[in-house]
């Protein structure tokens, strides 16, 4: 097995790190405190190609592999997770879902705008009663002949207030259960689309999260993705890839926390020596380095499996579950190593700790990942390729 990144991968990693450190880090504390959407930063991410990394060049994207995307997500997430979650949704859920399952006309119409950052997309699955349970959709899309009449409410929608396009899961044939669900492309300028208030969140505060209401929205039939009833499969397949992006985000949070803690431990002195020379701190740093390296191997492997067109369902769930737990555990340790300074915004680690928690929740909670993993490993499917 070759664990050495290619020159192309190293270049992507270096470009993302430079962008994050030079253009995202200045102002990140203020944006987080004021819940300011990072308009200028997202515009730059579009210009640099970070919003359509895996989209084919035919549609204006970078044509890169999943590992390149993961490397960029990791570096950006070390600094600004509001920007990285916007990037994740646009790449993993919207662009990938459209290019993989959309019609030629849908791809030609929407992907160039999404890949360039001219438009940002939202993935609309979660509902007030059902959460992320795609089998229990109360949003309905009634077949009216040449269009669907869409009614319902979606919540916890990332990019909800800024996106121009929604991918909406809705029930068309309730008697068919999950096989009656469709995914519809809804432009937010459509009559009947209403955006709720922005959520005041614990973390990722400058990304916008909203409830979306649909009231008698007419959606043309050509805006349905796939055949009638394909919506549930679309959501499951897309979320499996999305988990890799969130795993990379969690890996970045863990790595960013470690880098800040390590640097601080070399600057701060107690009892006449830098605190990293005290065994209590040295052991914390050792555990952080070890578990981050393990998470990195899991995340990179999941991306590799996806690039090889191999089964990555279990691998992505494992990577997302483990990386998110590592992010939570070691962002807390980074605050602890900083002592009182870790509790103030200036040192960045308290923000990373707050951001870490959401990685255990979205794209399916840690409990959901364990359900996915247990289902995969108990069905007789070999986990290792």
mmCIF file of C-alpha atoms in Angstrom:
data_model
loop_
_atom_site.group_PDB
_atom_site.id
_atom_site.type_symbol
_atom_site.label_atom_id
_atom_site.label_comp_id
_atom_site.label_asym_id
_atom_site.label_seq_id
_atom_site.Cartn_x
_atom_site.Cartn_y
_atom_site.Cartn_z
ATOM 1 C CA UNK A 1 0.000 0.000 0.000
ATOM 2 C CA UNK A 2 1.268 3.463 -0.915
ATOM 3 C CA UNK A 3 0.637 6.073 1.774
ATOM 4 C CA UNK A 4 2.487 8.843 -0.072
ATOM 5 C CA UNK A 5 0.306 11.630 -1.466
ATOM 6 C CA UNK A 6 0.853 12.493 -5.127
ATOM 7 C CA UNK A 7 2.286 15.828 -6.205
ATOM 8 C CA UNK A 8 -1.213 16.872 -7.296
ATOM 9 C CA UNK A 9 -2.662 16.001 -3.902
ATOM 10 C CA UNK A 10 0.116 17.843 -2.100
ATOM 11 C CA UNK A 11 -0.516 20.911 -4.252
ATOM 12 C CA UNK A 12 -4.231 20.891 -3.415
ATOM 13 C CA UNK A 13 -3.422 20.484 0.279
ATOM 14 C CA UNK A 14 -0.928 23.361 0.221
ATOM 15 C CA UNK A 15 -3.296 25.680 -1.670
ATOM 16 C CA UNK A 16 -6.138 24.977 0.769
ATOM 17 C CA UNK A 17 -3.909 25.510 3.779
ATOM 18 C CA UNK A 18 -2.589 28.803 2.423
ATOM 19 C CA UNK A 19 -6.105 30.035 1.679
ATOM 20 C CA UNK A 20 -7.368 29.020 5.117
ATOM 21 C CA UNK A 21 -4.506 30.603 7.029
ATOM 22 C CA UNK A 22 -4.240 33.812 4.995
ATOM 23 C CA UNK A 23 -7.818 34.535 3.939
ATOM 24 C CA UNK A 24 -10.115 32.706 6.354
ATOM 25 C CA UNK A 25 -8.335 33.078 9.689
ATOM 26 C CA UNK A 26 -8.398 36.908 9.729
ATOM 27 C CA UNK A 27 -11.915 37.813 10.815
ATOM 28 C CA UNK A 28 -13.058 34.280 11.662
ATOM 29 C CA UNK A 29 -13.597 35.130 15.354
ATOM 30 C CA UNK A 30 -15.679 38.192 14.528
ATOM 31 C CA UNK A 31 -17.766 36.342 11.918
ATOM 32 C CA UNK A 32 -18.452 33.592 14.432
ATOM 33 C CA UNK A 33 -19.397 36.011 17.218
ATOM 34 C CA UNK A 34 -21.728 38.076 15.019
ATOM 35 C CA UNK A 35 -23.115 35.122 13.008
ATOM 36 C CA UNK A 36 -22.018 36.918 9.830
ATOM 37 C CA UNK A 37 -22.340 34.868 6.674
ATOM 38 C CA UNK A 38 -18.902 34.749 4.945
ATOM 39 C CA UNK A 39 -19.996 36.199 1.596
ATOM 40 C CA UNK A 40 -16.560 37.388 0.473
ATOM 41 C CA UNK A 41 -14.832 34.223 1.635
ATOM 42 C CA UNK A 42 -17.338 31.979 -0.166
ATOM 43 C CA UNK A 43 -16.944 34.068 -3.311
ATOM 44 C CA UNK A 44 -13.183 33.491 -3.139
ATOM 45 C CA UNK A 45 -13.713 29.768 -2.574
ATOM 46 C CA UNK A 46 -15.740 29.681 -5.779
ATOM 47 C CA UNK A 47 -13.022 31.544 -7.657
ATOM 48 C CA UNK A 48 -10.380 29.136 -6.368
ATOM 49 C CA UNK A 49 -12.425 26.086 -7.344
ATOM 50 C CA UNK A 50 -13.236 24.809 -3.845
ATOM 51 C CA UNK A 51 -17.011 24.718 -4.388
ATOM 52 C CA UNK A 52 -17.028 22.342 -7.351
ATOM 53 C CA UNK A 53 -13.902 20.298 -6.846
ATOM 54 C CA UNK A 54 -15.263 16.957 -8.091
ATOM 55 C CA UNK A 55 -17.479 18.386 -10.851
ATOM 56 C CA UNK A 56 -16.417 17.488 -14.370
ATOM 57 C CA UNK A 57 -14.544 20.231 -16.273
ATOM 58 C CA UNK A 58 -17.339 19.917 -18.839
ATOM 59 C CA UNK A 59 -19.519 21.766 -16.333
ATOM 60 C CA UNK A 60 -16.864 24.150 -15.046
ATOM 61 C CA UNK A 61 -15.613 22.053 -12.149
ATOM 62 C CA UNK A 62 -12.152 20.915 -11.112
ATOM 63 C CA UNK A 63 -12.580 17.261 -12.104
ATOM 64 C CA UNK A 64 -10.687 16.207 -8.971
ATOM 65 C CA UNK A 65 -10.989 13.015 -6.977
ATOM 66 C CA UNK A 66 -12.530 12.555 -3.540
ATOM 67 C CA UNK A 67 -9.145 12.488 -1.820
ATOM 68 C CA UNK A 68 -8.311 15.959 -3.170
ATOM 69 C CA UNK A 69 -11.637 17.180 -1.819
ATOM 70 C CA UNK A 70 -10.949 15.607 1.585
ATOM 71 C CA UNK A 71 -7.502 17.205 1.786
ATOM 72 C CA UNK A 72 -8.944 20.642 1.045
ATOM 73 C CA UNK A 73 -11.813 20.153 3.515
ATOM 74 C CA UNK A 74 -9.361 19.117 6.214
ATOM 75 C CA UNK A 75 -7.191 22.231 5.861
ATOM 76 C CA UNK A 76 -10.112 24.662 5.656
ATOM 77 C CA UNK A 77 -11.763 22.994 8.660
ATOM 78 C CA UNK A 78 -8.687 23.610 10.796
ATOM 79 C CA UNK A 79 -9.614 27.292 10.616
ATOM 80 C CA UNK A 80 -13.242 27.990 9.654
ATOM 81 C CA UNK A 81 -15.904 25.314 9.853
ATOM 82 C CA UNK A 82 -18.690 27.622 8.790
ATOM 83 C CA UNK A 83 -16.964 27.898 5.417
ATOM 84 C CA UNK A 84 -16.123 24.204 5.301
ATOM 85 C CA UNK A 85 -19.711 23.071 5.934
ATOM 86 C CA UNK A 86 -20.921 25.343 3.111
ATOM 87 C CA UNK A 87 -18.232 23.785 0.939
ATOM 88 C CA UNK A 88 -19.197 20.278 2.063
ATOM 89 C CA UNK A 89 -22.881 20.606 1.249
ATOM 90 C CA UNK A 90 -22.223 22.192 -2.139
ATOM 91 C CA UNK A 91 -19.636 19.565 -3.139
ATOM 92 C CA UNK A 92 -20.759 16.312 -1.534
ATOM 93 C CA UNK A 93 -24.525 16.583 -1.573
ATOM 94 C CA UNK A 94 -25.537 19.042 -4.263
ATOM 95 C CA UNK A 95 -22.943 18.894 -7.051
ATOM 96 C CA UNK A 96 -22.099 15.205 -6.650
ATOM 97 C CA UNK A 97 -25.758 14.207 -6.378
ATOM 98 C CA UNK A 98 -26.722 16.201 -9.463
ATOM 99 C CA UNK A 99 -23.815 15.044 -11.595
ATOM 100 C CA UNK A 100 -24.171 11.396 -10.599
ATOM 101 C CA UNK A 101 -27.940 11.037 -10.877
ATOM 102 C CA UNK A 102 -29.235 14.102 -12.714
ATOM 103 C CA UNK A 103 -30.269 14.271 -16.370
ATOM 104 C CA UNK A 104 -28.036 15.870 -18.988
ATOM 105 C CA UNK A 105 -30.354 18.872 -19.079
ATOM 106 C CA UNK A 106 -30.275 19.263 -15.286
ATOM 107 C CA UNK A 107 -26.493 19.036 -15.188
ATOM 108 C CA UNK A 108 -26.037 21.535 -18.008
ATOM 109 C CA UNK A 109 -28.467 23.985 -16.425
ATOM 110 C CA UNK A 110 -27.304 23.930 -12.815
ATOM 111 C CA UNK A 111 -23.782 22.526 -12.386
ATOM 112 C CA UNK A 112 -21.844 25.436 -13.956
ATOM 113 C CA UNK A 113 -23.507 27.890 -11.565
ATOM 114 C CA UNK A 114 -22.945 25.631 -8.557
ATOM 115 C CA UNK A 115 -19.362 24.706 -9.377
ATOM 116 C CA UNK A 116 -18.361 28.359 -9.799
ATOM 117 C CA UNK A 117 -20.029 29.491 -6.592
ATOM 118 C CA UNK A 118 -22.444 31.737 -8.467
ATOM 119 C CA UNK A 119 -25.131 29.590 -6.843
ATOM 120 C CA UNK A 120 -24.992 27.679 -3.565
ATOM 121 C CA UNK A 121 -27.243 24.686 -2.971
ATOM 122 C CA UNK A 122 -29.150 23.195 -0.027
ATOM 123 C CA UNK A 123 -29.969 19.552 0.692
ATOM 124 C CA UNK A 124 -33.482 19.449 2.138
ATOM 125 C CA UNK A 125 -34.148 16.165 3.913
ATOM 126 C CA UNK A 126 -34.595 16.807 7.654
ATOM 127 C CA UNK A 127 -38.077 17.587 8.968
ATOM 128 C CA UNK A 128 -39.403 18.718 12.357
ATOM 129 C CA UNK A 129 -40.999 15.329 13.124
ATOM 130 C CA UNK A 130 -38.732 12.943 11.244
ATOM 131 C CA UNK A 131 -35.258 14.461 11.603
ATOM 132 C CA UNK A 132 -33.057 12.804 8.993
ATOM 133 C CA UNK A 133 -35.308 9.723 8.673
ATOM 134 C CA UNK A 134 -35.734 9.663 4.922
ATOM 135 C CA UNK A 135 -38.428 6.981 5.158
ATOM 136 C CA UNK A 136 -40.818 9.231 7.115
ATOM 137 C CA UNK A 137 -41.202 12.248 4.876
ATOM 138 C CA UNK A 138 -44.258 14.388 5.598
ATOM 139 C CA UNK A 139 -43.410 16.859 2.863
ATOM 140 C CA UNK A 140 -45.585 15.914 -0.107
ATOM 141 C CA UNK A 141 -45.171 16.287 -3.845
ATOM 142 C CA UNK A 142 -48.539 15.580 -5.455
ATOM 143 C CA UNK A 143 -48.358 14.540 -9.106
ATOM 144 C CA UNK A 144 -50.405 17.070 -11.063
ATOM 145 C CA UNK A 145 -49.560 15.796 -14.551
ATOM 146 C CA UNK A 146 -46.759 17.957 -15.910
ATOM 147 C CA UNK A 147 -45.699 19.280 -12.488
ATOM 148 C CA UNK A 148 -45.624 18.401 -8.783
ATOM 149 C CA UNK A 149 -47.376 20.454 -6.114
ATOM 150 C CA UNK A 150 -44.953 20.657 -3.208
ATOM 151 C CA UNK A 151 -46.041 21.269 0.387
ATOM 152 C CA UNK A 152 -44.182 20.802 3.646
ATOM 153 C CA UNK A 153 -41.475 22.003 6.019
ATOM 154 C CA UNK A 154 -37.775 21.216 6.184
ATOM 155 C CA UNK A 155 -35.519 22.220 9.048
ATOM 156 C CA UNK A 156 -31.823 22.423 9.934
ATOM 157 C CA UNK A 157 -31.122 23.382 6.320
ATOM 158 C CA UNK A 158 -27.522 24.504 5.783
ATOM 159 C CA UNK A 159 -27.240 27.400 3.300
ATOM 160 C CA UNK A 160 -30.992 27.807 3.722
ATOM 161 C CA UNK A 161 -30.975 31.591 3.539
ATOM 162 C CA UNK A 162 -28.400 32.008 0.770
ATOM 163 C CA UNK A 163 -28.913 29.046 -1.555
ATOM 164 C CA UNK A 164 -30.500 29.461 -4.970
ATOM 165 C CA UNK A 165 -31.329 25.780 -5.373
ATOM 166 C CA UNK A 166 -32.830 23.148 -3.077
ATOM 167 C CA UNK A 167 -32.787 19.385 -3.495
ATOM 168 C CA UNK A 168 -36.019 18.468 -1.710
ATOM 169 C CA UNK A 169 -37.087 14.972 -0.616
ATOM 170 C CA UNK A 170 -40.853 14.608 -0.719
ATOM 171 C CA UNK A 171 -43.444 11.835 -0.618
ATOM 172 C CA UNK A 172 -45.467 11.344 -3.801
ATOM 173 C CA UNK A 173 -46.948 7.881 -3.210
ATOM 174 C CA UNK A 174 -47.398 7.251 0.535
ATOM 175 C CA UNK A 175 -48.732 3.740 -0.043
ATOM 176 C CA UNK A 176 -45.309 2.763 -1.433
ATOM 177 C CA UNK A 177 -43.381 3.937 1.629
ATOM 178 C CA UNK A 178 -39.752 4.750 0.859
ATOM 179 C CA UNK A 179 -40.289 3.726 -2.775
ATOM 180 C CA UNK A 180 -42.773 6.566 -3.156
ATOM 181 C CA UNK A 181 -40.305 9.353 -2.353
ATOM 182 C CA UNK A 182 -38.940 11.716 -4.994
ATOM 183 C CA UNK A 183 -36.121 14.241 -5.029
ATOM 184 C CA UNK A 184 -37.056 17.529 -6.686
ATOM 185 C CA UNK A 185 -34.879 20.422 -7.789
ATOM 186 C CA UNK A 186 -36.507 23.590 -6.470
ATOM 187 C CA UNK A 187 -35.233 27.050 -7.314
ATOM 188 C CA UNK A 188 -35.652 29.312 -4.304
ATOM 189 C CA UNK A 189 -37.138 32.057 -6.474
ATOM 190 C CA UNK A 190 -40.207 29.830 -7.003
ATOM 191 C CA UNK A 191 -43.505 31.149 -5.679
ATOM 192 C CA UNK A 192 -44.426 29.522 -2.386
ATOM 193 C CA UNK A 193 -40.884 29.063 -1.013
ATOM 194 C CA UNK A 194 -40.479 30.795 2.369
ATOM 195 C CA UNK A 195 -37.313 31.039 4.474
ATOM 196 C CA UNK A 196 -37.562 30.958 8.252
ATOM 197 C CA UNK A 197 -35.378 32.820 10.732
ATOM 198 C CA UNK A 198 -31.682 32.014 10.965
ATOM 199 C CA UNK A 199 -30.890 29.602 13.792
ATOM 200 C CA UNK A 200 -28.686 30.894 16.627
ATOM 201 C CA UNK A 201 -26.320 27.929 16.948
ATOM 202 C CA UNK A 202 -23.662 26.713 19.375
ATOM 203 C CA UNK A 203 -21.088 26.299 16.616
ATOM 204 C CA UNK A 204 -20.568 26.896 12.877
ATOM 205 C CA UNK A 205 -22.282 30.179 13.662
ATOM 206 C CA UNK A 206 -21.522 32.109 10.496
ATOM 207 C CA UNK A 207 -23.017 29.454 8.254
ATOM 208 C CA UNK A 208 -26.740 29.999 7.827
ATOM 209 C CA UNK A 209 -29.158 27.345 9.023
ATOM 210 C CA UNK A 210 -32.875 27.848 8.443
ATOM 211 C CA UNK A 211 -36.268 26.209 8.375
ATOM 212 C CA UNK A 212 -37.755 26.177 4.862
ATOM 213 C CA UNK A 213 -41.501 26.165 4.159
ATOM 214 C CA UNK A 214 -43.045 25.086 0.854
ATOM 215 C CA UNK A 215 -46.640 26.088 0.156
ATOM 216 C CA UNK A 216 -48.196 24.942 -3.132
ATOM 217 C CA UNK A 217 -44.876 25.234 -4.951
ATOM 218 C CA UNK A 218 -45.187 24.129 -8.579
ATOM 219 C CA UNK A 219 -42.157 22.026 -9.529
ATOM 220 C CA UNK A 220 -41.871 21.010 -13.211
ATOM 221 C CA UNK A 221 -41.632 17.273 -13.846
ATOM 222 C CA UNK A 222 -38.274 17.772 -15.544
ATOM 223 C CA UNK A 223 -36.914 18.844 -12.152
ATOM 224 C CA UNK A 224 -37.339 15.372 -10.672
ATOM 225 C CA UNK A 225 -34.038 13.529 -10.244
ATOM 226 C CA UNK A 226 -34.176 9.990 -11.598
ATOM 227 C CA UNK A 227 -37.190 7.797 -12.100
ATOM 228 C CA UNK A 228 -40.395 8.129 -10.085
ATOM 229 C CA UNK A 229 -39.708 6.851 -6.561
ATOM 230 C CA UNK A 230 -35.910 7.218 -6.724
ATOM 231 C CA UNK A 231 -35.749 9.870 -3.982
ATOM 232 C CA UNK A 232 -34.988 7.581 -1.041
ATOM 233 C CA UNK A 233 -32.156 5.827 -2.867
ATOM 234 C CA UNK A 234 -30.833 9.208 -3.985
ATOM 235 C CA UNK A 235 -30.770 10.472 -0.395
ATOM 236 C CA UNK A 236 -29.023 7.359 0.951
ATOM 237 C CA UNK A 237 -26.386 7.230 -1.790
ATOM 238 C CA UNK A 238 -25.700 10.940 -1.536
ATOM 239 C CA UNK A 239 -25.469 10.913 2.257
ATOM 240 C CA UNK A 240 -22.900 8.094 2.156
ATOM 241 C CA UNK A 241 -20.614 10.374 0.160
ATOM 242 C CA UNK A 242 -21.535 13.329 2.345
ATOM 243 C CA UNK A 243 -20.285 11.472 5.400
ATOM 244 C CA UNK A 244 -16.791 11.492 3.921
ATOM 245 C CA UNK A 245 -16.889 15.285 3.701
ATOM 246 C CA UNK A 246 -18.048 15.616 7.300
ATOM 247 C CA UNK A 247 -15.428 13.099 8.408
ATOM 248 C CA UNK A 248 -12.842 15.348 6.739
ATOM 249 C CA UNK A 249 -14.297 18.342 8.543
ATOM 250 C CA UNK A 250 -14.021 16.537 11.882
ATOM 251 C CA UNK A 251 -10.465 15.512 11.021
ATOM 252 C CA UNK A 252 -9.646 19.155 10.331
ATOM 253 C CA UNK A 253 -11.108 20.268 13.655
ATOM 254 C CA UNK A 254 -9.056 17.635 15.471
ATOM 255 C CA UNK A 255 -5.922 18.555 13.530
ATOM 256 C CA UNK A 256 -6.419 22.285 14.030
ATOM 257 C CA UNK A 257 -6.941 21.771 17.760
ATOM 258 C CA UNK A 258 -3.786 19.681 17.985
ATOM 259 C CA UNK A 259 -1.665 22.181 16.052
ATOM 260 C CA UNK A 260 -2.792 25.045 18.286
ATOM 261 C CA UNK A 261 -2.278 23.014 21.457
ATOM 262 C CA UNK A 262 1.188 21.853 20.382
ATOM 263 C CA UNK A 263 2.302 25.376 19.508
ATOM 264 C CA UNK A 264 0.963 26.774 22.787
ATOM 265 C CA UNK A 265 2.640 23.985 24.801
ATOM 266 C CA UNK A 266 6.008 25.088 23.423
ATOM 267 C CA UNK A 267 5.410 28.749 24.296
ATOM 268 C CA UNK A 268 3.865 28.424 27.772
ATOM 269 C CA UNK A 269 6.255 27.748 30.614
ATOM 270 C CA UNK A 270 5.606 26.552 34.158
ATOM 271 C CA UNK A 271 8.110 25.553 36.829
ATOM 272 C CA UNK A 272 10.927 26.702 34.604
ATOM 273 C CA UNK A 273 10.209 24.734 31.437
ATOM 274 C CA UNK A 274 7.738 24.594 28.500
ATOM 275 C CA UNK A 275 4.609 22.738 29.496
ATOM 276 C CA UNK A 276 5.045 20.124 26.741
ATOM 277 C CA UNK A 277 7.990 18.837 28.783
ATOM 278 C CA UNK A 278 5.655 17.990 31.660
ATOM 279 C CA UNK A 279 4.457 14.410 31.368
ATOM 280 C CA UNK A 280 0.815 15.331 31.979
ATOM 281 C CA UNK A 281 0.782 17.516 28.846
ATOM 282 C CA UNK A 282 3.135 15.318 26.826
ATOM 283 C CA UNK A 283 0.803 12.340 27.231
ATOM 284 C CA UNK A 284 -2.179 14.416 26.084
ATOM 285 C CA UNK A 285 -0.293 15.472 22.970
ATOM 286 C CA UNK A 286 0.773 11.891 22.290
ATOM 287 C CA UNK A 287 -2.808 10.638 22.489
ATOM 288 C CA UNK A 288 -3.998 13.447 20.244
ATOM 289 C CA UNK A 289 -1.357 12.711 17.598
ATOM 290 C CA UNK A 290 -2.086 8.973 17.668
ATOM 291 C CA UNK A 291 -5.857 9.205 17.385
ATOM 292 C CA UNK A 292 -5.758 11.931 14.720
ATOM 293 C CA UNK A 293 -3.443 9.758 12.634
ATOM 294 C CA UNK A 294 -5.843 6.825 12.989
ATOM 295 C CA UNK A 295 -8.787 9.013 11.978
ATOM 296 C CA UNK A 296 -6.817 10.343 9.009
ATOM 297 C CA UNK A 297 -6.202 6.828 7.689
ATOM 298 C CA UNK A 298 -9.908 5.991 7.985
ATOM 299 C CA UNK A 299 -11.034 9.177 6.233
ATOM 300 C CA UNK A 300 -8.483 8.936 3.427
ATOM 301 C CA UNK A 301 -9.335 5.271 2.903
ATOM 302 C CA UNK A 302 -13.060 6.007 2.619
ATOM 303 C CA UNK A 303 -12.286 8.641 -0.013
ATOM 304 C CA UNK A 304 -10.013 6.189 -1.846
ATOM 305 C CA UNK A 305 -12.720 3.522 -1.901
ATOM 306 C CA UNK A 306 -15.159 6.026 -3.368
ATOM 307 C CA UNK A 307 -12.642 6.997 -6.038
ATOM 308 C CA UNK A 308 -12.133 3.323 -6.900
ATOM 309 C CA UNK A 309 -15.905 2.884 -7.320
ATOM 310 C CA UNK A 310 -15.907 0.323 -4.532
ATOM 311 C CA UNK A 311 -18.431 -0.107 -1.723
ATOM 312 C CA UNK A 312 -17.702 2.680 0.770
ATOM 313 C CA UNK A 313 -20.911 2.719 2.842
ATOM 314 C CA UNK A 314 -19.399 1.137 5.965
ATOM 315 C CA UNK A 315 -16.062 2.891 5.513
ATOM 316 C CA UNK A 316 -17.650 6.339 5.282
ATOM 317 C CA UNK A 317 -19.843 5.716 8.337
ATOM 318 C CA UNK A 318 -16.856 4.436 10.334
ATOM 319 C CA UNK A 319 -14.713 7.390 9.292
ATOM 320 C CA UNK A 320 -17.422 9.911 10.132
ATOM 321 C CA UNK A 321 -18.167 8.281 13.498
ATOM 322 C CA UNK A 322 -14.566 7.940 14.617
ATOM 323 C CA UNK A 323 -13.295 11.267 13.295
ATOM 324 C CA UNK A 324 -16.170 13.162 14.915
ATOM 325 C CA UNK A 325 -15.481 11.535 18.281
ATOM 326 C CA UNK A 326 -11.771 12.332 17.942
ATOM 327 C CA UNK A 327 -12.637 15.947 17.049
ATOM 328 C CA UNK A 328 -14.833 16.319 20.109
ATOM 329 C CA UNK A 329 -12.391 14.639 22.465
ATOM 330 C CA UNK A 330 -9.281 16.489 21.378
ATOM 331 C CA UNK A 331 -10.795 19.921 20.883
ATOM 332 C CA UNK A 332 -11.726 19.647 24.562
ATOM 333 C CA UNK A 333 -8.145 18.604 25.353
ATOM 334 C CA UNK A 334 -6.822 21.596 23.386
ATOM 335 C CA UNK A 335 -8.876 23.912 25.597
ATOM 336 C CA UNK A 336 -7.544 22.095 28.662
ATOM 337 C CA UNK A 337 -3.923 22.453 27.530
ATOM 338 C CA UNK A 338 -4.457 26.177 27.014
ATOM 339 C CA UNK A 339 -5.863 26.477 30.529
ATOM 340 C CA UNK A 340 -7.706 29.744 31.143
ATOM 341 C CA UNK A 341 -6.623 31.082 27.763
ATOM 342 C CA UNK A 342 -8.482 28.225 26.089
ATOM 343 C CA UNK A 343 -11.717 29.637 27.437
ATOM 344 C CA UNK A 344 -11.428 32.924 25.559
ATOM 345 C CA UNK A 345 -12.093 33.501 21.883
ATOM 346 C CA UNK A 346 -8.696 34.957 20.997
ATOM 347 C CA UNK A 347 -6.988 31.556 21.082
ATOM 348 C CA UNK A 348 -9.425 29.871 18.659
ATOM 349 C CA UNK A 349 -9.676 26.521 20.461
ATOM 350 C CA UNK A 350 -12.989 27.250 22.194
ATOM 351 C CA UNK A 351 -14.558 27.829 18.770
ATOM 352 C CA UNK A 352 -13.160 24.555 17.439
ATOM 353 C CA UNK A 353 -14.591 22.787 20.487
ATOM 354 C CA UNK A 354 -18.038 24.246 19.779
ATOM 355 C CA UNK A 355 -17.774 23.385 16.089
ATOM 356 C CA UNK A 356 -16.725 19.813 16.860
ATOM 357 C CA UNK A 357 -20.064 18.909 18.405
ATOM 358 C CA UNK A 358 -22.035 19.339 15.200
ATOM 359 C CA UNK A 359 -19.878 16.748 13.421
ATOM 360 C CA UNK A 360 -21.381 14.160 15.763
ATOM 361 C CA UNK A 361 -24.885 15.233 14.761
ATOM 362 C CA UNK A 362 -25.277 16.122 11.098
ATOM 363 C CA UNK A 363 -25.134 13.644 8.191
ATOM 364 C CA UNK A 364 -26.665 11.299 10.766
ATOM 365 C CA UNK A 365 -25.877 11.249 14.487
ATOM 366 C CA UNK A 366 -23.258 8.951 15.980
ATOM 367 C CA UNK A 367 -26.083 6.552 16.812
ATOM 368 C CA UNK A 368 -27.193 6.533 13.165
ATOM 369 C CA UNK A 369 -23.634 5.750 12.046
ATOM 370 C CA UNK A 370 -23.570 2.759 14.375
ATOM 371 C CA UNK A 371 -26.846 1.552 12.848
ATOM 372 C CA UNK A 372 -25.352 1.868 9.358
ATOM 373 C CA UNK A 373 -22.137 0.105 10.361
ATOM 374 C CA UNK A 374 -23.877 -2.732 12.190
ATOM 375 C CA UNK A 375 -26.220 -3.277 9.248
ATOM 376 C CA UNK A 376 -23.289 -3.465 6.842
ATOM 377 C CA UNK A 377 -21.172 -5.829 8.929
ATOM 378 C CA UNK A 378 -24.013 -8.201 9.875
ATOM 379 C CA UNK A 379 -25.403 -8.733 6.377
ATOM 380 C CA UNK A 380 -22.515 -10.927 5.272
ATOM 381 C CA UNK A 381 -20.983 -8.208 3.105
ATOM 382 C CA UNK A 382 -17.189 -8.194 3.413
ATOM 383 C CA UNK A 383 -15.999 -4.895 4.871
ATOM 384 C CA UNK A 384 -12.498 -5.182 3.452
ATOM 385 C CA UNK A 385 -12.361 -5.087 -0.370
#
